PDB file of C-alpha atoms in Angstrom:
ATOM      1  CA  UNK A   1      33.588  41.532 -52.658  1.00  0.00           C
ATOM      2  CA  UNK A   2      32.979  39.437 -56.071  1.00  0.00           C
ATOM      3  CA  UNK A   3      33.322  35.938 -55.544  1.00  0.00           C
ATOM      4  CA  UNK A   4      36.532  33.977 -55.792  1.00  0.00           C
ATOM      5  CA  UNK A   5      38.881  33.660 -58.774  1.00  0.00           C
ATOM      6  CA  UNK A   6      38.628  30.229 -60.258  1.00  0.00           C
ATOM      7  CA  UNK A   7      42.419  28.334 -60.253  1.00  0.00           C
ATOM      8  CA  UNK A   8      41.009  24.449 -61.043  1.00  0.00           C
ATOM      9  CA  UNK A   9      41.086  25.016 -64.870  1.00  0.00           C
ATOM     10  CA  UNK A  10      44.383  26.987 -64.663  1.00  0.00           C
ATOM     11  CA  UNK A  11      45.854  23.633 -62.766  1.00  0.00           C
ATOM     12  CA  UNK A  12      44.599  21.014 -64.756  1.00  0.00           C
ATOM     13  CA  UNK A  13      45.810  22.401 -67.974  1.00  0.00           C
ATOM     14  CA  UNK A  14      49.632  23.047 -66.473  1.00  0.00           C
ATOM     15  CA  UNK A  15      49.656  19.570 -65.039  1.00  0.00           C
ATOM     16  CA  UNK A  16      48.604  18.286 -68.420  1.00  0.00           C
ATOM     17  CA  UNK A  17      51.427  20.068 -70.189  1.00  0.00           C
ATOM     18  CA  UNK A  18      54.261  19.703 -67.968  1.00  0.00           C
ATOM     19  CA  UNK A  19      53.489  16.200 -67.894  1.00  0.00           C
ATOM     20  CA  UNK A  20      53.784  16.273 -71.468  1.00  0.00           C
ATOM     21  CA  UNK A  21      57.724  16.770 -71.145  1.00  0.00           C
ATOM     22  CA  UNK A  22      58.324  13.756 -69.599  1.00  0.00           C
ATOM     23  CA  UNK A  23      56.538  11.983 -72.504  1.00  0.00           C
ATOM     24  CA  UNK A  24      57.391  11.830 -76.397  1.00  0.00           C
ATOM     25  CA  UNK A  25      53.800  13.312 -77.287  1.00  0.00           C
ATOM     26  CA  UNK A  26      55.186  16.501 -78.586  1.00  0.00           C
ATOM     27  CA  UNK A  27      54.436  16.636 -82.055  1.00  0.00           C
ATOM     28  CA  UNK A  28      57.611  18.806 -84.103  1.00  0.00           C
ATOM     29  CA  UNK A  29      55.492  22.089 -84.564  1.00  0.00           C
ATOM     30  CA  UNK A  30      56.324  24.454 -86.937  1.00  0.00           C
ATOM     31  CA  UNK A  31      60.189  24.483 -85.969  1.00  0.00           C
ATOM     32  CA  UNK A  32      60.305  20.394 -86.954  1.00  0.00           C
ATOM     33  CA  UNK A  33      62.237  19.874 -83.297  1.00  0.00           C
ATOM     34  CA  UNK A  34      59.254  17.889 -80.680  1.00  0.00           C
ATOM     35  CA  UNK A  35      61.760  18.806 -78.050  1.00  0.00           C
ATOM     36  CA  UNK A  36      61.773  22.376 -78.649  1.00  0.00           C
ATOM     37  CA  UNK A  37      57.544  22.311 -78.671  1.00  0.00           C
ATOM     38  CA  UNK A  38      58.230  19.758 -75.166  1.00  0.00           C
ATOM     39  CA  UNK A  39      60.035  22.534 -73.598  1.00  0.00           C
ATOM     40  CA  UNK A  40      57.350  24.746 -74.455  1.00  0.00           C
ATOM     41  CA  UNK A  41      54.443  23.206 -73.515  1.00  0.00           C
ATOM     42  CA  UNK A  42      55.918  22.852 -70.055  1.00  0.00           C
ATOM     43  CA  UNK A  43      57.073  26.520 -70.010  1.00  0.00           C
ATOM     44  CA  UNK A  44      53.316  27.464 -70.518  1.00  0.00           C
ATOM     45  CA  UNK A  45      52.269  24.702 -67.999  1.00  0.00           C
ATOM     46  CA  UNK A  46      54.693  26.099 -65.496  1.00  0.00           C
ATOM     47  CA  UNK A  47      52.917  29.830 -65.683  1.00  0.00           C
ATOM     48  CA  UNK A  48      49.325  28.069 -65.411  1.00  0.00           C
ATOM     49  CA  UNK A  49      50.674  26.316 -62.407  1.00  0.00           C
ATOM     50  CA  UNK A  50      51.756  29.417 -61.109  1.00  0.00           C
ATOM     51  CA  UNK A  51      48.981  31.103 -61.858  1.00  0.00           C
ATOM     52  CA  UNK A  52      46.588  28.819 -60.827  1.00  0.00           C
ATOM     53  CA  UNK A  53      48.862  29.213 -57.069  1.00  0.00           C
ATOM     54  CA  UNK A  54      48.345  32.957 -57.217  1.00  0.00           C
ATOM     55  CA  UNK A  55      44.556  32.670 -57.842  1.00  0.00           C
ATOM     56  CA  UNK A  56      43.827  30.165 -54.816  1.00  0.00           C
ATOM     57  CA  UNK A  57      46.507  32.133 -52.744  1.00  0.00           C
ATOM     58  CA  UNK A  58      45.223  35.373 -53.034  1.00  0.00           C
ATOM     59  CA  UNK A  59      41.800  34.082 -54.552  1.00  0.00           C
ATOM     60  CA  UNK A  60      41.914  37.249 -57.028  1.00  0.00           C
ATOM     61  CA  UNK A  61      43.590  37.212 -60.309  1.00  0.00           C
ATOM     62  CA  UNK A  62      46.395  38.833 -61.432  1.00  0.00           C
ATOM     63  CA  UNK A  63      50.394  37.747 -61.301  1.00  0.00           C
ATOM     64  CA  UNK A  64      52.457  40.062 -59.044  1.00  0.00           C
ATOM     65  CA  UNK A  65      52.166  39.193 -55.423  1.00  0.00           C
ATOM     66  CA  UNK A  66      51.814  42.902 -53.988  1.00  0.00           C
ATOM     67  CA  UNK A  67      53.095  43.613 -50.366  1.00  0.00           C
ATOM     68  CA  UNK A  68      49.458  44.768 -49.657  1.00  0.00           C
ATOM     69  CA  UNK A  69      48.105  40.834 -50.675  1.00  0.00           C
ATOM     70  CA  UNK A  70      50.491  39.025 -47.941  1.00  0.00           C
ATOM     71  CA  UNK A  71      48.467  38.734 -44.319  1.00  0.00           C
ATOM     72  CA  UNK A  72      51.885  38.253 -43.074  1.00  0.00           C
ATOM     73  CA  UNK A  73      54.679  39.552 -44.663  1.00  0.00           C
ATOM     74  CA  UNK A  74      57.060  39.974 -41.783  1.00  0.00           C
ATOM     75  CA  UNK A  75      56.249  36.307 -40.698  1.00  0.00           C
ATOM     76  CA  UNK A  76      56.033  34.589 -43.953  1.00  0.00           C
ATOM     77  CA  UNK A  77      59.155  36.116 -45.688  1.00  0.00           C
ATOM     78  CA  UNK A  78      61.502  34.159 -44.304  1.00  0.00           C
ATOM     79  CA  UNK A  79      59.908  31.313 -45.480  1.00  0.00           C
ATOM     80  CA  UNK A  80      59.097  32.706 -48.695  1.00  0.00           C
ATOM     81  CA  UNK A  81      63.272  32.866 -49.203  1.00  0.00           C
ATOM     82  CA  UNK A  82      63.629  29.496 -47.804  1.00  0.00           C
ATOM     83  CA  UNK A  83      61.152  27.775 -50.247  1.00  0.00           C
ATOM     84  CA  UNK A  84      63.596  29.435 -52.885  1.00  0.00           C
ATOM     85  CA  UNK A  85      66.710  28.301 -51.631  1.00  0.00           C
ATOM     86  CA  UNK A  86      65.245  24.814 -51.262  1.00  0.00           C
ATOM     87  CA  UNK A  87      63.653  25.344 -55.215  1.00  0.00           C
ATOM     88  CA  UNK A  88      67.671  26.427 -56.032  1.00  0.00           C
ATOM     89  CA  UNK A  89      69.067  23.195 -54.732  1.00  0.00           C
ATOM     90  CA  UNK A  90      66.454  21.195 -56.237  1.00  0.00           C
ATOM     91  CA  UNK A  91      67.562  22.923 -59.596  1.00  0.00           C
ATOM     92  CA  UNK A  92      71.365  22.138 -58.745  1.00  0.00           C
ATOM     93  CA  UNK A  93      70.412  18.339 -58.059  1.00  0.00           C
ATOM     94  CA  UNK A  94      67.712  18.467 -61.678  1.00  0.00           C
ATOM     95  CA  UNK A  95      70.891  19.588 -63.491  1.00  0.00           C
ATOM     96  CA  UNK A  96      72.729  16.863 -62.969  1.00  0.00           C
ATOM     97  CA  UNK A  97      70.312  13.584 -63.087  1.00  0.00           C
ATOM     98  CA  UNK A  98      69.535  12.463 -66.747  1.00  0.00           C
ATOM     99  CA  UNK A  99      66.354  11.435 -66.232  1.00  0.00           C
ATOM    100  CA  UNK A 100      65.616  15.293 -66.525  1.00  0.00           C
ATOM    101  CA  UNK A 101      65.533  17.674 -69.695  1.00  0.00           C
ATOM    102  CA  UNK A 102      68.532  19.615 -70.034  1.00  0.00           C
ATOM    103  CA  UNK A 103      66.529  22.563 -69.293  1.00  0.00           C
ATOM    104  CA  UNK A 104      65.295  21.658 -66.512  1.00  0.00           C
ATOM    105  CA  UNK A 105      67.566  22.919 -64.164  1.00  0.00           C
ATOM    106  CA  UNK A 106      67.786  26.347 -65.655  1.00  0.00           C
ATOM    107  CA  UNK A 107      64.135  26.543 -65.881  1.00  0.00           C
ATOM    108  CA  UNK A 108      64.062  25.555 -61.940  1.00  0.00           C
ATOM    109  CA  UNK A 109      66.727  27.765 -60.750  1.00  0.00           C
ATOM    110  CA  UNK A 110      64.558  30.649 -62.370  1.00  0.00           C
ATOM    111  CA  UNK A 111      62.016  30.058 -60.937  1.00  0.00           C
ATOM    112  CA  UNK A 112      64.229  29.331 -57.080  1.00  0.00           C
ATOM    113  CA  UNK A 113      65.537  33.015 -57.606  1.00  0.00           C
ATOM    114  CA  UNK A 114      62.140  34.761 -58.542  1.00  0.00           C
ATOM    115  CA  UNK A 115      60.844  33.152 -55.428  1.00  0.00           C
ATOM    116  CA  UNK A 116      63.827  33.697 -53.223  1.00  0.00           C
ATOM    117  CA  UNK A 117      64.014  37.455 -54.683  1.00  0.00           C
ATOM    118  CA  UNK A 118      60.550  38.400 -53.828  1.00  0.00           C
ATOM    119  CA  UNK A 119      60.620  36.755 -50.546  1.00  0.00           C
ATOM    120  CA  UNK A 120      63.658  38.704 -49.981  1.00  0.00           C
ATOM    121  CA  UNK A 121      61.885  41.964 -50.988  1.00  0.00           C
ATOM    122  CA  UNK A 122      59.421  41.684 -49.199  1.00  0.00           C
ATOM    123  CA  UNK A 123      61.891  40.996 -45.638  1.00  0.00           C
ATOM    124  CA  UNK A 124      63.918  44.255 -46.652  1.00  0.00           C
ATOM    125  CA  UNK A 125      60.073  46.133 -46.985  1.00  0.00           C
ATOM    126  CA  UNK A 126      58.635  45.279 -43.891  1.00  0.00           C
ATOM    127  CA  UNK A 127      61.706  43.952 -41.301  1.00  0.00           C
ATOM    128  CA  UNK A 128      64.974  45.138 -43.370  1.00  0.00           C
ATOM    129  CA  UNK A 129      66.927  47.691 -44.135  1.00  0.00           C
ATOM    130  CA  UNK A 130      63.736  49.540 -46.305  1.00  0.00           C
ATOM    131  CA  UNK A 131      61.057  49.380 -43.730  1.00  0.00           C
ATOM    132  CA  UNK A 132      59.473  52.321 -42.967  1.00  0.00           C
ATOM    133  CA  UNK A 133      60.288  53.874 -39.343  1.00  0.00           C
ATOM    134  CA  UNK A 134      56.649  54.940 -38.597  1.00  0.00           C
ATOM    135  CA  UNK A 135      54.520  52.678 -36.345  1.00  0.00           C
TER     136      UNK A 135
END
Protein backbone atom coordinates (compact mmCIF):
# COMPACT_ATOMS: atom_id res chain seq x y z
CA UNK A 1 0.00 0.00 0.00
CA UNK A 2 1.16 3.82 -0.70
CA UNK A 3 1.99 5.51 2.31
CA UNK A 4 -0.41 7.42 4.51
CA UNK A 5 -2.61 10.38 3.57
CA UNK A 6 -1.29 13.52 5.14
CA UNK A 7 -4.25 15.30 7.60
CA UNK A 8 -1.68 17.95 9.61
CA UNK A 9 -2.05 20.66 6.87
CA UNK A 10 -5.80 19.92 6.45
CA UNK A 11 -6.04 20.65 10.50
CA UNK A 12 -4.06 23.53 10.88
CA UNK A 13 -5.75 25.48 8.22
CA UNK A 14 -9.53 24.59 9.72
CA UNK A 15 -8.37 25.50 13.18
CA UNK A 16 -7.06 28.74 11.78
CA UNK A 17 -10.36 29.59 10.16
CA UNK A 18 -12.85 28.55 12.57
CA UNK A 19 -10.97 30.41 15.00
CA UNK A 20 -11.38 33.24 12.84
CA UNK A 21 -15.26 33.40 13.76
CA UNK A 22 -14.79 34.04 17.11
CA UNK A 23 -12.61 37.06 16.16
CA UNK A 24 -13.49 40.38 14.13
CA UNK A 25 -10.61 39.58 11.49
CA UNK A 26 -13.00 38.99 8.71
CA UNK A 27 -12.44 41.53 6.29
CA UNK A 28 -16.21 42.44 4.31
CA UNK A 29 -15.30 40.51 1.00
CA UNK A 30 -16.93 41.15 -1.97
CA UNK A 31 -20.56 41.05 -0.33
CA UNK A 32 -19.36 44.24 2.13
CA UNK A 33 -20.91 41.99 5.29
CA UNK A 34 -17.36 40.56 7.53
CA UNK A 35 -19.95 38.38 9.15
CA UNK A 36 -21.15 36.77 6.14
CA UNK A 37 -17.13 36.08 5.00
CA UNK A 38 -16.84 34.92 9.23
CA UNK A 39 -19.40 32.37 8.62
CA UNK A 40 -17.62 31.28 5.72
CA UNK A 41 -14.34 30.92 6.63
CA UNK A 42 -15.51 28.65 9.41
CA UNK A 43 -17.80 26.68 7.04
CA UNK A 44 -14.57 25.86 4.99
CA UNK A 45 -12.61 25.30 8.29
CA UNK A 46 -15.28 22.93 9.45
CA UNK A 47 -14.82 20.58 6.08
CA UNK A 48 -10.85 20.76 6.56
CA UNK A 49 -11.46 19.65 10.06
CA UNK A 50 -13.45 17.00 8.85
CA UNK A 51 -11.41 16.11 6.38
CA UNK A 52 -8.37 16.21 8.04
CA UNK A 53 -10.53 13.41 10.67
CA UNK A 54 -11.27 11.24 7.66
CA UNK A 55 -7.62 11.23 6.44
CA UNK A 56 -6.02 10.17 9.95
CA UNK A 57 -9.13 7.86 10.50
CA UNK A 58 -8.99 5.96 7.56
CA UNK A 59 -5.38 7.31 6.64
CA UNK A 60 -6.60 7.44 2.81
CA UNK A 61 -8.27 10.35 1.30
CA UNK A 62 -11.48 10.79 0.19
CA UNK A 63 -14.90 12.03 2.18
CA UNK A 64 -17.53 9.26 2.41
CA UNK A 65 -16.87 6.85 5.19
CA UNK A 66 -17.70 3.48 3.21
CA UNK A 67 -19.04 0.43 5.25
CA UNK A 68 -15.96 -1.46 3.82
CA UNK A 69 -13.42 1.41 5.74
CA UNK A 70 -15.00 0.73 9.42
CA UNK A 71 -12.89 -2.33 11.28
CA UNK A 72 -15.92 -2.42 13.35
CA UNK A 73 -19.03 -1.43 12.19
CA UNK A 74 -21.33 -3.53 14.29
CA UNK A 75 -19.33 -2.39 17.45
CA UNK A 76 -18.66 1.15 16.68
CA UNK A 77 -22.17 2.18 15.35
CA UNK A 78 -23.70 2.65 18.29
CA UNK A 79 -21.30 4.96 19.25
CA UNK A 80 -21.09 6.55 16.02
CA UNK A 81 -25.10 7.60 16.75
CA UNK A 82 -24.29 8.53 20.20
CA UNK A 83 -21.46 11.03 19.30
CA UNK A 84 -24.39 12.58 17.14
CA UNK A 85 -26.93 12.80 19.61
CA UNK A 86 -24.39 14.29 22.01
CA UNK A 87 -23.18 16.82 18.77
CA UNK A 88 -27.35 17.55 18.58
CA UNK A 89 -27.58 18.66 22.15
CA UNK A 90 -24.50 20.56 22.00
CA UNK A 91 -26.21 22.40 18.97
CA UNK A 92 -29.52 22.86 21.12
CA UNK A 93 -27.36 24.37 24.10
CA UNK A 94 -24.96 26.68 21.05
CA UNK A 95 -28.39 28.02 19.99
CA UNK A 96 -29.21 29.53 22.83
CA UNK A 97 -25.86 31.11 24.53
CA UNK A 98 -24.87 34.53 22.91
CA UNK A 99 -21.52 34.16 23.11
CA UNK A 100 -22.09 32.00 19.86
CA UNK A 101 -22.89 33.10 16.13
CA UNK A 102 -26.36 32.77 15.32
CA UNK A 103 -25.41 30.10 13.03
CA UNK A 104 -23.87 28.21 15.06
CA UNK A 105 -26.35 26.02 16.18
CA UNK A 106 -27.73 25.23 12.79
CA UNK A 107 -24.35 24.65 11.50
CA UNK A 108 -23.84 22.09 14.62
CA UNK A 109 -27.04 20.33 14.44
CA UNK A 110 -25.99 19.54 10.71
CA UNK A 111 -23.35 18.30 11.32
CA UNK A 112 -25.08 16.07 14.83
CA UNK A 113 -27.54 14.56 12.14
CA UNK A 114 -24.93 13.68 9.33
CA UNK A 115 -23.09 11.93 12.07
CA UNK A 116 -26.02 10.39 13.83
CA UNK A 117 -27.47 9.38 10.20
CA UNK A 118 -24.48 7.54 9.07
CA UNK A 119 -23.91 5.91 12.31
CA UNK A 120 -27.40 4.86 12.05
CA UNK A 121 -26.82 3.44 8.53
CA UNK A 122 -24.34 1.75 9.14
CA UNK A 123 -26.34 -0.23 12.51
CA UNK A 124 -29.36 -0.97 10.04
CA UNK A 125 -26.35 -2.49 7.37
CA UNK A 126 -24.62 -4.69 9.50
CA UNK A 127 -27.01 -5.42 12.92
CA UNK A 128 -30.54 -3.90 11.68
CA UNK A 129 -33.25 -4.44 9.86
CA UNK A 130 -30.90 -4.37 6.28
CA UNK A 131 -28.24 -6.79 7.23
CA UNK A 132 -27.68 -9.40 5.07
CA UNK A 133 -28.85 -13.03 6.36
CA UNK A 134 -25.74 -14.89 5.02
CA UNK A 135 -22.92 -15.72 7.48
Amino acid sequence: MGAKAEWRGFAAAGVVLVGITFTDLSPEGPWSDATFTSGFLGLVGIALIYLAWFRLTFETTGVVPTLDMWKDPEGTSPLVIGVGLVILGIAYAVGRIDFFPEPAGLILSLIGLLVATNGLYVWMSTAGPLASEEE
